[in-house]
Amino acid sequence: HNLVNGDYGRSEHQTIVLKGIINKLLSPAIMNNYIDVLNALSGQFLTNMDVDDIYKLIAMQLEDNSTWDIITYRFGGTGDMQGTASMGWDWKLYVVHPFKSQIRFIQNEINKMKNNEILVQSTLPNDDDTYYIPN
């Protein structure tokens, strides 16, 4: 309730925090002590990345020290009041239904990434139709 755009604002602030964490993790001081960092983080978060893939990513970063471009998107959609699995079906909360064109767009971006293609920040389809409805 404190942010102008509600959950959208919260999401934007979380993105800022995640970008800060990633930039900190890429610093030489952290990268050179990655084993200690990974040991300290063990059991503190969930990921679908295999531990071997995390080590490969670290090894690649140590080898080429490349910079990272972090691409972010905020889905738009239409909303209504519904029950949710997390809060129960009787308690109506504001729920956004993402535009199907944006879901397809992101699925294509994920496939590009899986094929080792270089991604660039683009405009989501139906961006003009994206709007915020206050809770």
mmCIF file of C-alpha atoms in Angstrom:
data_model
loop_
_atom_site.group_PDB
_atom_site.id
_atom_site.type_symbol
_atom_site.label_atom_id
_atom_site.label_comp_id
_atom_site.label_asym_id
_atom_site.label_seq_id
_atom_site.Cartn_x
_atom_site.Cartn_y
_atom_site.Cartn_z
ATOM 1 C CA HIS A 1 0.000 0.000 0.000
ATOM 2 C CA ASN A 2 2.997 2.305 0.393
ATOM 3 C CA LEU A 3 4.117 2.156 -3.224
ATOM 4 C CA VAL A 4 2.395 4.163 -5.915
ATOM 5 C CA ASN A 5 1.991 1.182 -8.241
ATOM 6 C CA GLY A 6 1.304 -1.455 -5.583
ATOM 7 C CA ASP A 7 2.683 -4.875 -6.536
ATOM 8 C CA TYR A 8 4.167 -3.434 -9.732
ATOM 9 C CA GLY A 9 6.232 -1.015 -7.641
ATOM 10 C CA ARG A 10 7.251 -3.815 -5.281
ATOM 11 C CA SER A 11 8.362 -5.874 -8.261
ATOM 12 C CA GLU A 12 10.404 -2.954 -9.627
ATOM 13 C CA HIS A 13 12.107 -2.511 -6.249
ATOM 14 C CA GLN A 14 12.866 -6.247 -6.058
ATOM 15 C CA THR A 15 14.445 -6.008 -9.520
ATOM 16 C CA ILE A 16 16.708 -3.199 -8.291
ATOM 17 C CA VAL A 17 17.775 -5.348 -5.319
ATOM 18 C CA LEU A 18 18.435 -8.411 -7.516
ATOM 19 C CA LYS A 19 20.523 -6.352 -9.957
ATOM 20 C CA GLY A 20 22.536 -5.044 -7.001
ATOM 21 C CA ILE A 21 23.108 -8.574 -5.700
ATOM 22 C CA ILE A 22 24.217 -9.799 -9.132
ATOM 23 C CA ASN A 23 26.616 -6.860 -9.562
ATOM 24 C CA LYS A 24 28.064 -7.493 -6.097
ATOM 25 C CA LEU A 25 28.479 -11.206 -6.829
ATOM 26 C CA LEU A 26 30.380 -10.357 -10.018
ATOM 27 C CA SER A 27 32.922 -8.223 -8.158
ATOM 28 C CA PRO A 28 36.487 -9.636 -8.066
ATOM 29 C CA ALA A 29 36.462 -9.860 -4.263
ATOM 30 C CA ILE A 30 33.455 -12.180 -4.329
ATOM 31 C CA MET A 31 34.354 -14.093 -7.493
ATOM 32 C CA ASN A 32 37.805 -14.981 -6.164
ATOM 33 C CA ASN A 33 36.218 -16.401 -2.985
ATOM 34 C CA TYR A 34 33.239 -18.065 -4.628
ATOM 35 C CA ILE A 35 33.593 -21.344 -2.695
ATOM 36 C CA ASP A 36 33.208 -19.512 0.630
ATOM 37 C CA VAL A 37 30.245 -17.573 -0.761
ATOM 38 C CA LEU A 38 28.516 -20.700 -2.060
ATOM 39 C CA ASN A 39 29.109 -22.473 1.259
ATOM 40 C CA ALA A 40 27.610 -19.505 3.133
ATOM 41 C CA LEU A 41 24.580 -19.441 0.811
ATOM 42 C CA SER A 42 24.015 -23.190 0.915
ATOM 43 C CA GLY A 43 20.457 -23.926 2.015
ATOM 44 C CA GLN A 44 19.462 -20.243 2.026
ATOM 45 C CA PHE A 45 17.631 -20.103 -1.312
ATOM 46 C CA LEU A 46 15.936 -22.312 -3.873
ATOM 47 C CA THR A 47 16.953 -22.552 -7.507
ATOM 48 C CA ASN A 48 16.238 -24.869 -10.384
ATOM 49 C CA MET A 49 19.880 -24.578 -11.478
ATOM 50 C CA ASP A 50 22.020 -27.637 -11.016
ATOM 51 C CA VAL A 51 25.033 -27.031 -8.743
ATOM 52 C CA ASP A 52 27.354 -28.106 -11.583
ATOM 53 C CA ASP A 53 25.803 -25.432 -13.816
ATOM 54 C CA ILE A 54 26.422 -22.814 -11.123
ATOM 55 C CA TYR A 55 30.085 -23.834 -10.968
ATOM 56 C CA LYS A 56 30.329 -23.733 -14.782
ATOM 57 C CA LEU A 57 28.850 -20.242 -14.795
ATOM 58 C CA ILE A 58 31.361 -19.111 -12.177
ATOM 59 C CA ALA A 59 34.258 -20.694 -14.087
ATOM 60 C CA MET A 60 33.132 -18.967 -17.291
ATOM 61 C CA GLN A 61 32.901 -15.626 -15.494
ATOM 62 C CA LEU A 62 36.360 -16.039 -13.947
ATOM 63 C CA GLU A 63 37.796 -16.972 -17.343
ATOM 64 C CA ASP A 64 36.384 -14.158 -19.477
ATOM 65 C CA ASN A 65 35.279 -11.567 -16.867
ATOM 66 C CA SER A 66 32.534 -10.420 -19.229
ATOM 67 C CA THR A 67 29.970 -7.818 -18.327
ATOM 68 C CA TRP A 68 26.327 -8.724 -17.987
ATOM 69 C CA ASP A 69 23.328 -6.994 -19.467
ATOM 70 C CA ILE A 70 20.332 -7.729 -17.282
ATOM 71 C CA ILE A 71 17.099 -7.667 -19.253
ATOM 72 C CA THR A 72 13.837 -7.207 -17.393
ATOM 73 C CA TYR A 73 10.206 -7.192 -18.430
ATOM 74 C CA ARG A 74 7.009 -6.493 -16.537
ATOM 75 C CA PHE A 75 4.011 -8.342 -17.827
ATOM 76 C CA GLY A 76 0.845 -6.401 -18.285
ATOM 77 C CA GLY A 77 -2.623 -7.727 -18.459
ATOM 78 C CA THR A 78 -6.144 -7.404 -17.289
ATOM 79 C CA GLY A 79 -7.183 -7.906 -13.723
ATOM 80 C CA ASP A 80 -10.056 -8.895 -11.551
ATOM 81 C CA MET A 81 -10.795 -10.031 -8.021
ATOM 82 C CA GLN A 82 -10.465 -13.802 -7.428
ATOM 83 C CA GLY A 83 -9.595 -16.352 -4.841
ATOM 84 C CA THR A 84 -6.021 -17.671 -4.981
ATOM 85 C CA ALA A 85 -4.299 -20.921 -4.125
ATOM 86 C CA SER A 86 -2.056 -19.120 -1.631
ATOM 87 C CA MET A 87 -4.810 -17.294 0.291
ATOM 88 C CA GLY A 88 -7.824 -19.521 -0.297
ATOM 89 C CA TRP A 89 -10.641 -19.398 -2.791
ATOM 90 C CA ASP A 90 -13.058 -17.466 -0.549
ATOM 91 C CA TRP A 91 -10.765 -14.459 0.011
ATOM 92 C CA LYS A 92 -10.866 -12.353 -3.150
ATOM 93 C CA LEU A 93 -7.600 -10.678 -4.138
ATOM 94 C CA TYR A 94 -6.593 -8.634 -7.164
ATOM 95 C CA VAL A 95 -5.153 -10.986 -9.810
ATOM 96 C CA VAL A 96 -3.561 -9.958 -13.116
ATOM 97 C CA HIS A 97 -4.003 -12.225 -16.135
ATOM 98 C CA PRO A 98 -0.959 -11.660 -18.381
ATOM 99 C CA PHE A 99 -1.495 -10.951 -22.053
ATOM 100 C CA LYS A 100 -1.052 -14.179 -24.025
ATOM 101 C CA SER A 101 1.090 -12.345 -26.582
ATOM 102 C CA GLN A 102 3.520 -11.389 -23.807
ATOM 103 C CA ILE A 103 3.678 -14.958 -22.509
ATOM 104 C CA ARG A 104 4.513 -16.189 -26.039
ATOM 105 C CA PHE A 105 7.140 -13.441 -26.379
ATOM 106 C CA ILE A 106 8.873 -14.484 -23.141
ATOM 107 C CA GLN A 107 8.695 -18.165 -24.114
ATOM 108 C CA ASN A 108 10.509 -17.249 -27.342
ATOM 109 C CA GLU A 109 13.131 -15.298 -25.374
ATOM 110 C CA ILE A 110 13.703 -18.295 -23.098
ATOM 111 C CA ASN A 111 14.114 -20.550 -26.142
ATOM 112 C CA LYS A 112 16.646 -18.110 -27.623
ATOM 113 C CA MET A 113 18.593 -18.202 -24.376
ATOM 114 C CA LYS A 114 18.544 -22.011 -24.350
ATOM 115 C CA ASN A 115 19.979 -21.904 -27.902
ATOM 116 C CA ASN A 116 22.805 -19.594 -26.735
ATOM 117 C CA GLU A 117 21.487 -16.668 -28.750
ATOM 118 C CA ILE A 118 22.264 -13.148 -27.583
ATOM 119 C CA LEU A 119 19.216 -11.408 -26.151
ATOM 120 C CA VAL A 120 18.519 -7.695 -26.321
ATOM 121 C CA GLN A 121 15.977 -5.606 -24.449
ATOM 122 C CA SER A 122 12.839 -5.373 -26.590
ATOM 123 C CA THR A 123 9.350 -3.989 -26.243
ATOM 124 C CA LEU A 124 6.731 -6.433 -25.076
ATOM 125 C CA PRO A 125 3.822 -6.909 -27.472
ATOM 126 C CA ASN A 126 0.627 -5.091 -26.453
ATOM 127 C CA ASP A 127 2.710 -2.737 -24.342
ATOM 128 C CA ASP A 128 0.212 0.055 -25.028
ATOM 129 C CA ASP A 129 -2.495 -2.141 -23.502
ATOM 130 C CA THR A 130 -0.553 -2.630 -20.261
ATOM 131 C CA TYR A 131 -2.150 -0.775 -17.435
ATOM 132 C CA TYR A 132 -2.317 -0.699 -13.674
ATOM 133 C CA ILE A 133 -5.624 -0.865 -11.849
ATOM 134 C CA PRO A 134 -5.315 0.230 -8.196
ATOM 135 C CA ASN A 135 -6.285 -2.380 -5.607
#
